[in-house]
Amino acid sequence: MNTPNVIPVEPEVKVGLSFLVSQVGAYAANTFSDLLRTIDLTPQHVGILRILASKPHELTQTALANRLSVLPSRLVALLDEIEARGLLERKPNEEDRRSKVLRITKKGEKTFLRAEMITRTLETQLFSTLSETERAKLSATMKKLADNLGLAPGVHPAYRNHNQ
Amino acid sequence: MNTPNVIPVEPEVKVGLSFLVSQVGAYAANTFSDLLRTIDLTPQHVGILRILASKPHELTQTALANRLSVLPSRLVALLDEIEARGLLERKPNEEDRRSKVLRITKKGEKTFLRAEMITRTLETQLFSTLSETERAKLSATMKKLADNLGLAPGVHPAYRNHNQ
DNA sequence: TATTGTTATACTCTATAACTATA
DNA sequence: TATAGTTATAGAGTATAACAATA
């Protein structure tokens, strides 16, 4: 070893694979959140729009709350914010007048498309250093993991409340 | 299509690779947090112990705060909790009596080893469905990504405060 | 009585700013 | 004057519990 000890020791920290995935995943989530700020949305908003933009297109608040494992009271605030921007509407439910049917608006669909463009920007930033086969392999592995762990498509664990 | 429409439509949600990584990563972080509760620690505590257990073994609070990109005031609370359990000590610094030198205790090293065992339990839970080559390939890819994105080893983005 | 959506409140976590003791 | 660590306070985000309307 010929390095003079004036130079600070390079930190030697060993971490496992789960840490690496969590670290990169959290970085991706943070960056996505930063990028979304330009269109005044949060990842949670986009997650809701994503579900409303996919089939089935209509569902009640309770159904959505169950799907996301989010508390109904928490969902109210999220929906208020999205509805205030005119991105979704709460329609009265003819069959059960207690409940409301959620539906994404035209403006909501447009905004969701912008969010998807931002997602593609993010993917470029994150994965451009991977080869095409590397990227495809990673994608397949992550899908397999998400599936085996029982993670529902489009449902981020960040929604989940801490008592279940 | 011969599925009767009485059966609920299977949701069709498409997500990108960054979402998948973030989703699995968040799930891993949540599970790790749950497992750590059995030894009364949080992932943040373990992250600090991991750095103190690795070389260099001694550093000041400011140095640690910079390393983790955590606010000094926030670090104080974290260190208080760890020190109260006797896992680290704040030694007076002879060279500068304003600062304190952090050092992990014997008990802290033992506790950190238990945390590492929990990490291995977690890795088994998460990745047992992958083949050995698949797992090695994933590990290499994630290391490459973390490196290219400039993520410091052992420094989880969850530490980072929101104003930088 | 039970459920849907809502509101009000409490709690936890984090950021900001003021403070002390040293330099 | 500036810096290291600390404490006090404020703010954001989330969970709990009570509520009105409807079933």
Short mmCIF file of C-alpha atoms in Angstrom, two decimals, chain A residues 49 52 85-89 103-111:
data_model
loop_
_atom_site.label_atom_id
_atom_site.label_comp_id
_atom_site.label_asym_id
_atom_site.label_seq_id
_atom_site.Cartn_x
_atom_site.Cartn_y
_atom_site.Cartn_z
CA LEU A 49 -54.97 8.73 -12.64
CA LEU A 52 -58.71 5.55 -13.64
CA ARG A 85 -57.56 20.56 -11.13
CA GLY A 86 -60.47 19.19 -13.19
CA LEU A 87 -58.71 15.88 -13.85
CA LEU A 88 -61.48 13.65 -12.53
CA GLU A 89 -65.11 13.85 -11.53
CA ARG A 103 -64.19 8.94 -13.68
CA ILE A 104 -61.21 10.55 -15.31
CA THR A 105 -61.95 13.63 -17.47
CA LYS A 106 -60.57 14.46 -20.93
CA LYS A 107 -58.22 16.92 -19.27
CA GLY A 108 -57.24 14.20 -16.84
CA GLU A 109 -56.36 11.86 -19.69
CA LYS A 110 -54.24 14.55 -21.35
CA THR A 111 -52.45 15.27 -18.08
#
